[in-house]
């Protein structure tokens, strides 16, 4: 049944408090919705389809959970199974954004640097050169090229010692989620150094009866080839890709029968330090500075910083993360926030546990149970009522609404309806048989609602094994139905609560 609720206020959050690690006193007890007096006219209700009927007729198997509240208020206007946690998928990134802003601040910038360990005499560094990662999730090949130019400008033309790459600013992991396919570019390795979102560009072109292939770290200006990731074409039709780690290198094979005339895709990198080191070595050589083959530094370097590259400010990074749903960005800024919080951790799950504790202490989300910062892990659970009420509070609304993505509503034929009277800014979340949407909807009269919708067929996901996890039968149809239901619910709320 669909119910109407109310609850005591969540903690307020002001923009001025973004730079401080804590936003206010922790709630003394769990904040739960209670019954709210009816405030919607019967005429309004009569003109809108019943929510239960929309869910029943949607064809969405599994469970549907949602809650909606007026922005700036502390009551749930309408809910359906909102007290039962479901996988939030990439809606998790909304909480990660708030978490990072709380502990790092909107103006925080990540720094990647070159450190000289030894003395420089007459243009010769008599010692080691270290590329020191600073946890920047947005570092690209252009950024490394800037560092190479600065190295040249510093007067160094020769390095007698080793060339090392340090990624120990953050804990390392070979991938975000172990259940995802090996070749999923959205599931790369984690480290304190990440180049091109820890992805390598694989391109193939047909030439007569054979193919030419390349593996590079391309940007809009450069295309340095790499050796740490190698591709071999194998005469088979399936599986399309296989992966193995051999001798500190990523060894890939691809099925010849799947290549066609040509194409390209980004593949995940599992050796991020060596990957970044190889690309920097190539760029430095272009400036006349010859380095030895990169090796992974075992400890933080102590020496003289001779070049620095700063990222954009955190608010800009988070806006891009929410728009493009970049998983590695969420994981890296989430772990950086946990470090700033002062919590000791050695794994991604440990950092997620710290964010869960923060959500309970500062947002009143007593049942938040996340296993990562991106939402890629299917074991995460969030309650729709707790999410909607958190979004409704004035402080969160003021921070989040400007950095959330515009979500287009569609007409009956599936085309974007630019003239739709409702405007939505929200974060989507999608896994196979999981669909989520949370954010804000503005009615034609200017009234604004905060909402969270979680849909999941957990049983269908549990049955996915092996190759079925990439393109499982029925998943695309299910997700399409789920998105249509989300729009129908939003349109219902616009009629019932927007006027």
Phi, psi and omega in degrees: 000151175270132185237160175249133187229169167218164174201166177292164187292142165287169176295138175279155180224126179254153179300325182296339183270003185301326185282349183265151185290334180235145187261349181166182179291144179290148177297142183283341178208170179298136179263118184233145177295146172234168184300138181249139176300143180297133181227012182249131183291151180295329179295319178296315180297321184294333183275354182245146178293148179292138182297320179299322179292321178300317180293315181298320185273356186287335185079010180276113178281165181088220184238148175237130180227133177208162173208147179222142181216158175284135178299134180088356180246175188240023182238141170278120181284322185202144181206157176219115182047038188285345181269005180252122183291139176228163177298125180275350185050223187286356171299338174310326184297338175295314178294321179299321179298314178297319180299313181294318178296324180298315188261337180255329181090150185294339183262004180298139176232139177271142185239127171254134188224162170252128184241127176267118178256088185143180182264148176256121180228120178053042177082004181247123174274110180269079183161201185264151171249131184238126169273111186257113176286142180241023178081020181281113181282352185250008179300130178233181182298325177298321178296319176294325177296322176298318178296321179295321177295319179294323176301313178298316181295336180289347179100354180282127178239350182210143177234119183279334183267204182279159170251114186244153175234126182250121177244017186281006177296335177228156174300152182256154174205146183287340178195163180286310184228126187287346183275348183281156179301148182304324187268009181289113181295341179275005183230059184274182175290158176245141180194172176285352173236130181220121180250129179053044182058031182052052176227147176243144184269117178257124180229141178225145179223137180279133178227102183060244182261001181234182180232148167256137181233153175218149175233114185217172180248059190289152170227191178284353181240333188227162178214060181287130177283156181231156178250343184293337176243123184237142181239135176235130177275129182241140182283084177207170177254333179204153355291160182295314181232149164230155182223144170209153176256120183225122177059034179076019179232154176271114181256117181246149165233152179226143181287125180299325181293349182257000190275328183066212183279334182165169179168189181200155173199160176267131178248151181289149176258133179253353179237070191296324181292314181292322178302308180296322180295318179297319180293317179295320179303316180296317181291322178293320179300325179296339178258012176086008179257114183264127180241156174285166179302138185291147173229158181279126177287138183270347179211163180297132183286145173240117182181206183257126177285122182248351177202145181223143173233122180261143175281174168295168178292158187300321181300318178295319178298317182291325177298318176295320178300316181288329179286313185259356177056048181282115185294317183295326176298314180299316182293319183288317179289329177296315179293324177297322178294320178296321175299315180294331177292338180090016181267131179280133178204157179231354181228164176298318178299322178296321177291321177297322177299322178295322178292325175299316179297318177298317180298323177289315183291317191255335183247352181075013181273082189294334185253012177299125181221084183256145180254354176202187181257353185256335185093003181291329179286124186285350182280351180294149178221138176218143176273138181294322181293320178294322179293314182296318181290326174297314180296328185289335185295144190304317183295311179297320179300316182295327181277314190280319188305318181293340184253000176278161184274143172290129179252121183281134171267155190238160177273185185296339180265005178086005179273148178299129181256093182293339182267008182300134183290342179263138178242130186240132170236120189200179174241128176272162174213127184220125164230168176300123181066023173222129176219135183220151177209130180212139180163227188226144174234131180253125180279170182297336179270005177094349178293143186237136179242146172253140185211162171216131178233123176237127178231135182203136168252085186297325179298318179296322178292321181297336181275356181281125178222152174051227183299337181296344183286340183274310180226067183292145180298130176089348185292318182296318178296316180300312182295324176298317178296320180298318180293323177296320177297319178303315180294320180297321177295316179297319178294324175300313181296325178299323179284313187284319188244354184275337184265000000 
